[in-house]
Amino acid sequence: MADWLGALLVAGPTASGKSALALEIAQRLGGTIINTDSMQVYRELRVLTARPTAAEEVWVPHRLYGVRPAAEAGSVAWWREQALAAMDEARAAGRLPILTGGSGMYFAALTDGIADVPDPGPDARAEARALLAQCGPAALHAELAAADPATAARLKPEDGQRVARAWEVWRGTGVGLAAWQDRRTEPAPWRFSGILLDPPRETLRAAIATRFDTMMQQGALDEVRDLLALKLDPALPAMRAHGVPELSAYLRGALSLQEAGRRTELVTGQYTKRQATWFRHHVLAPQTRILRINARFSSVAQFSESERADLFTFIENLG
């Protein structure tokens, strides 16, 4: 792979088997796996985000997993800079960069470029969070519409996280988020090919239920208990990871464990539906070669001989 000048994207919704597929490809072709999931970057969330195991991280190089403390919010811009550096490192070592995860915006930042939004600063962030807590997302959206109508028109009034983000950008930079988004950087100077896992909904639902049971056996409750002991701002991304709010409510005595599990599976299922819709309509840039697999991946052995042939013909002809 020393002459390789491109990268492979392995995308799909949560619980679709992306990590297992990326690992098999990396072992077969000599790859470096680069995290493309916004929650797997957090050090304290190994179990709840289903990060690769310590053994898997030994089998092939893994990058950008568990590299940020939960107390520090990550961002697409930060991730893109780190991912490009990891890709350069992999290429220098003669390895195939394999970017895998479920964060569509992270993939788009690489293949399409990114809006270079300045940091609005802690005062603007604090103001946005306080207003969101005091008046709610719809009222803050109305305030945003008066101050920055172009950005407000792109956001749903009930989407508190994005409304607060838009407010802090406008307050901190004096320029609306929509205006910053129209000033995009150039796409990364790489050739991309992609494998998109798109399992049926019922397959994902079953996998999500099994996944939650496994996480509980692996110590998810202790992980949340340790996270709560840090007394972090509940608005931080890590505090909103699937399972954290629900298991936190159980630990407070507000929910039964059964109900916490049901709600975790519900929000995860809703998220996978949004992910699948995003990936179906955003084909990781028009120039990207895509192989779509309409099944959940667990191992190459699950596929028929012809399906295995299609998969490895695709990945062995990436250049």
Coordinates of C-alpha atoms in Angstrom, one line a residue:
M1 CA 0.0 0.0 0.0
A2 CA 3.0 2.3 -0.1
D3 CA 1.8 4.1 -3.3
W4 CA -1.8 4.6 -2.0
L5 CA -3.0 8.1 -2.4
G6 CA -6.7 7.7 -1.3
A7 CA -8.8 6.7 1.7
L8 CA -11.7 4.4 2.4
L9 CA -14.8 5.5 4.3
V10 CA -16.9 2.9 6.1
A11 CA -20.2 4.5 7.0
G12 CA -23.6 3.6 8.3
P13 CA -26.0 3.9 11.3
T14 CA -25.2 2.8 14.8
A15 CA -25.1 -1.0 15.3
S16 CA -24.7 -1.7 11.6
G17 CA -21.4 -3.4 12.0
K18 CA -19.1 -0.7 10.7
S19 CA -16.3 -1.3 13.2
A20 CA -16.2 -5.0 12.5
L21 CA -16.1 -4.4 8.8
A22 CA -13.3 -1.8 9.1
L23 CA -11.3 -4.2 11.3
E24 CA -11.5 -7.0 8.8
I25 CA -10.5 -4.7 5.9
A26 CA -7.6 -3.2 7.9
Q27 CA -6.3 -6.6 8.8
R28 CA -6.6 -7.8 5.2
L29 CA -5.1 -4.7 3.5
G30 CA -2.8 -3.2 6.1
G31 CA -5.0 -0.3 7.3
T32 CA -5.1 2.3 10.0
I33 CA -8.6 2.8 11.4
I34 CA -9.5 6.5 12.1
N35 CA -12.5 7.3 14.3
T36 CA -15.3 9.2 12.6
D37 CA -17.8 9.2 15.4
S38 CA -18.4 12.3 17.5
M39 CA -18.9 10.4 20.8
Q40 CA -16.1 7.8 20.5
V41 CA -13.6 10.6 20.9
Y42 CA -14.4 10.9 24.6
R43 CA -12.1 9.1 27.0
E44 CA -14.8 8.3 29.6
L45 CA -17.3 6.6 27.2
R46 CA -15.7 3.4 26.0
V47 CA -18.6 1.1 26.9
L48 CA -21.6 3.2 26.0
T49 CA -20.1 4.2 22.6
A50 CA -19.0 0.7 21.8
R51 CA -15.4 1.8 21.2
P52 CA -13.0 -0.8 19.9
T53 CA -11.6 -3.1 22.5
A54 CA -8.0 -2.9 23.8
A55 CA -7.3 -6.2 21.9
E56 CA -8.7 -4.8 18.6
E57 CA -6.6 -1.6 19.0
V58 CA -3.5 -3.9 19.2
W59 CA -4.4 -5.9 16.1
V60 CA -4.3 -2.8 13.8
P61 CA -3.5 0.9 14.5
H62 CA -6.5 2.9 15.7
R63 CA -6.6 6.7 15.9
L64 CA -8.8 9.4 17.5
Y65 CA -10.5 7.0 19.9
G66 CA -10.8 8.2 23.5
V67 CA -8.5 11.2 22.9
R68 CA -10.6 14.0 24.5
P69 CA -11.8 14.3 28.1
A70 CA -15.6 14.6 28.5
A71 CA -15.1 18.0 30.1
E72 CA -14.0 19.4 26.7
A73 CA -16.5 19.6 23.8
G74 CA -15.2 18.3 20.5
S75 CA -16.1 19.9 17.2
V76 CA -16.1 19.0 13.5
A77 CA -13.3 21.5 12.8
W78 CA -11.1 20.0 15.5
W79 CA -11.9 16.4 14.4
R80 CA -11.1 17.2 10.7
E81 CA -7.7 18.7 11.5
Q82 CA -6.8 15.6 13.6
A83 CA -8.2 13.2 11.1
L84 CA -6.2 14.7 8.2
A85 CA -3.0 14.4 10.4
A86 CA -3.9 10.7 11.1
M87 CA -4.4 10.1 7.4
D88 CA -1.1 11.6 6.5
E89 CA 0.6 9.5 9.2
A90 CA -1.1 6.3 7.8
R91 CA 0.0 7.1 4.3
A92 CA 3.6 7.8 5.4
A93 CA 3.6 4.4 7.0
G94 CA 2.3 2.7 3.8
R95 CA -1.0 2.0 5.4
L96 CA -4.6 2.5 4.1
P97 CA -6.5 5.2 6.0
I98 CA -9.9 3.7 6.9
L99 CA -12.3 6.3 8.4
T100 CA -15.3 4.6 10.1
G101 CA -18.2 5.9 12.2
G102 CA -21.7 7.2 12.1
S103 CA -21.3 11.0 12.1
G104 CA -22.4 12.1 8.7
M105 CA -21.2 15.6 9.2
Y106 CA -17.7 14.4 9.9
F107 CA -17.6 12.5 6.6
A108 CA -19.0 15.6 4.8
A109 CA -16.3 17.8 6.4
L110 CA -13.7 15.7 4.7
T111 CA -15.3 15.1 1.3
D112 CA -17.1 18.5 0.9
G113 CA -15.1 20.9 3.0
I114 CA -16.1 22.7 6.2
A115 CA -17.3 26.1 7.4
D116 CA -14.4 27.7 9.3
V117 CA -16.4 29.1 12.2
P118 CA -14.3 31.0 14.8
D119 CA -14.6 30.1 18.4
P120 CA -17.3 32.4 19.8
G121 CA -15.8 32.3 23.3
P122 CA -16.9 31.1 26.7
D123 CA -19.1 34.2 27.5
A124 CA -21.2 33.6 24.4
R125 CA -21.5 29.9 25.1
A126 CA -22.6 30.5 28.6
E127 CA -25.2 33.0 27.5
A128 CA -26.6 30.6 24.9
R129 CA -26.9 27.8 27.4
A130 CA -28.5 30.0 30.0
L131 CA -31.1 31.4 27.6
L132 CA -31.9 27.9 26.3
A133 CA -32.4 26.7 29.9
Q134 CA -34.5 29.8 30.9
C135 CA -36.8 30.2 27.9
G136 CA -36.6 27.0 25.9
P137 CA -35.6 26.3 22.3
A138 CA -38.7 27.8 20.6
A139 CA -38.4 31.1 22.3
L140 CA -34.6 31.2 21.7
H141 CA -35.3 30.4 18.1
A142 CA -37.6 33.4 17.9
E143 CA -34.9 35.6 19.3
L144 CA -32.5 34.2 16.8
A145 CA -34.9 34.8 13.9
A146 CA -34.9 38.5 14.9
A147 CA -31.1 38.8 15.1
D148 CA -30.0 36.3 12.4
P149 CA -33.0 35.4 10.2
A150 CA -30.9 33.5 7.6
T151 CA -29.6 31.0 10.2
A152 CA -33.0 30.7 12.0
A153 CA -34.6 29.8 8.7
R154 CA -32.3 26.7 8.4
L155 CA -33.1 25.4 11.9
K156 CA -36.1 23.7 13.5
P157 CA -37.4 25.7 16.5
E158 CA -37.4 22.5 18.7
D159 CA -33.7 21.8 18.0
G160 CA -32.3 23.4 21.1
Q161 CA -28.7 22.3 20.6
R162 CA -28.4 23.8 17.2
V163 CA -30.4 26.9 18.0
A164 CA -28.1 27.6 21.0
R165 CA -25.0 27.0 18.8
A166 CA -26.3 29.5 16.3
W167 CA -27.0 32.0 19.1
E168 CA -23.5 31.7 20.6
V169 CA -21.9 32.1 17.1
W170 CA -23.9 35.3 16.4
R171 CA -23.2 36.7 19.8
G172 CA -19.5 35.8 19.9
T173 CA -18.5 36.7 16.4
G174 CA -21.0 39.3 15.2
V175 CA -21.7 37.2 12.1
G176 CA -24.5 34.7 11.7
L177 CA -23.8 31.0 11.5
A178 CA -25.4 30.7 8.0
A179 CA -22.9 33.4 6.7
W180 CA -20.0 31.4 8.2
Q181 CA -21.2 28.2 6.7
D182 CA -21.3 29.7 3.2
R183 CA -17.5 30.4 3.6
R184 CA -16.4 26.8 3.3
T185 CA -12.9 25.5 3.2
E186 CA -11.7 23.3 0.3
P187 CA -12.4 19.5 0.5
A188 CA -9.6 17.4 1.7
P189 CA -7.0 16.6 -1.1
W190 CA -7.7 12.9 -1.1
R191 CA -9.5 10.4 -3.3
F192 CA -12.3 8.7 -1.4
S193 CA -14.1 5.4 -1.8
G194 CA -16.9 4.4 0.5
I195 CA -18.7 1.3 1.8
L196 CA -22.2 2.2 3.2
L197 CA -23.9 -0.3 5.4
D198 CA -27.7 0.1 5.2
P199 CA -29.4 -2.8 7.1
P200 CA -33.2 -3.2 7.3
R201 CA -34.9 -1.4 10.2
E202 CA -35.9 -4.6 12.0
T203 CA -32.3 -5.9 11.8
L204 CA -31.0 -2.7 13.5
R205 CA -33.7 -2.8 16.1
A206 CA -32.7 -6.3 17.2
A207 CA -29.0 -5.3 17.2
I208 CA -29.7 -2.3 19.3
A209 CA -31.5 -4.3 22.0
T210 CA -28.6 -6.9 22.1
R211 CA -26.1 -4.1 22.1
F212 CA -27.7 -2.4 25.2
D213 CA -27.7 -5.7 27.1
T214 CA -24.1 -6.3 26.2
M215 CA -23.1 -2.8 27.4
M216 CA -24.8 -3.4 30.7
Q217 CA -22.8 -6.6 31.2
Q218 CA -19.6 -4.7 30.3
G219 CA -20.1 -2.0 32.9
A220 CA -22.2 0.8 31.4
L221 CA -23.8 1.7 34.7
D222 CA -20.4 2.1 36.4
E223 CA -19.3 4.2 33.4
V224 CA -22.2 6.6 33.9
R225 CA -21.7 6.7 37.6
D226 CA -18.1 7.7 37.1
L227 CA -19.1 10.3 34.6
L228 CA -21.6 11.8 37.0
A229 CA -18.9 12.0 39.7
L230 CA -17.1 14.5 37.5
K231 CA -20.0 17.0 37.9
L232 CA -19.8 18.2 34.3
D233 CA -22.0 20.7 32.6
P234 CA -25.1 18.6 31.4
A235 CA -25.0 20.6 28.1
L236 CA -21.6 19.0 27.2
P237 CA -21.9 16.5 24.3
A238 CA -20.6 13.5 26.3
M239 CA -23.4 14.1 28.8
R240 CA -25.9 13.6 26.1
A241 CA -24.5 10.4 24.6
H242 CA -27.2 7.7 24.2
G243 CA -27.6 6.0 27.5
V244 CA -26.1 8.7 29.7
P245 CA -29.3 10.7 30.4
E246 CA -31.3 7.5 30.8
L247 CA -29.0 5.7 33.1
S248 CA -28.4 8.9 35.0
A249 CA -32.1 9.1 35.7
Y250 CA -32.0 5.5 36.9
L251 CA -29.2 6.3 39.3
R252 CA -31.2 9.3 40.6
G253 CA -34.1 7.0 41.3
A254 CA -36.3 8.7 38.6
L255 CA -36.6 5.6 36.3
S256 CA -36.5 1.9 36.7
L257 CA -33.6 0.1 35.0
Q258 CA -36.0 -1.5 32.6
E259 CA -37.5 1.9 31.6
A260 CA -34.0 3.4 31.3
G261 CA -33.1 0.5 28.9
R262 CA -36.3 0.9 26.9
R263 CA -35.7 4.7 26.5
T264 CA -32.0 4.2 25.5
E265 CA -33.1 1.7 22.8
L266 CA -35.8 4.1 21.7
V267 CA -33.5 7.1 21.3
T268 CA -30.8 5.0 19.7
G269 CA -33.3 3.6 17.2
Q270 CA -34.6 7.1 16.3
Y271 CA -31.0 8.2 15.8
T272 CA -30.2 5.3 13.5
K273 CA -33.2 6.2 11.4
R274 CA -31.9 9.8 11.0
Q275 CA -28.4 8.4 10.2
A276 CA -29.7 6.1 7.6
T277 CA -31.7 8.8 6.0
W278 CA -28.7 11.1 5.9
F279 CA -26.4 8.6 4.3
R280 CA -29.0 7.7 1.7
H281 CA -29.3 11.4 0.6
H282 CA -25.7 12.5 1.1
V283 CA -23.6 10.1 -0.9
L284 CA -20.4 11.2 0.7
A285 CA -19.7 13.6 -2.2
P286 CA -20.8 12.9 -5.8
Q287 CA -17.3 11.8 -6.9
T288 CA -17.0 9.1 -4.2
R289 CA -17.2 5.5 -5.3
I290 CA -19.8 3.8 -3.1
L291 CA -20.5 0.1 -2.4
R292 CA -23.9 -0.2 -0.6
I293 CA -24.4 -3.3 1.6
N294 CA -28.1 -3.8 2.6
A295 CA -27.3 -5.9 5.6
R296 CA -25.7 -5.7 9.0
F297 CA -22.1 -6.7 9.0
S298 CA -20.7 -9.1 11.6
S299 CA -18.0 -11.0 9.6
V300 CA -17.2 -11.7 6.0
A301 CA -18.2 -15.3 6.7
Q302 CA -21.9 -14.2 6.9
F303 CA -21.9 -13.3 3.2
S304 CA -22.4 -15.5 0.2
E305 CA -19.5 -16.3 -2.0
S306 CA -20.6 -13.8 -4.5
E307 CA -21.1 -11.1 -1.9
R308 CA -17.6 -11.7 -0.5
A309 CA -16.3 -11.4 -4.0
D310 CA -18.0 -8.1 -4.6
L311 CA -16.8 -6.7 -1.3
F312 CA -13.1 -7.6 -1.8
T313 CA -13.1 -6.8 -5.5
F314 CA -14.2 -3.3 -4.4
I315 CA -11.7 -2.8 -1.7
E316 CA -8.8 -4.3 -3.6
N317 CA -9.4 -2.0 -6.6
L318 CA -9.6 1.2 -4.7
G319 CA -6.7 2.9 -6.5

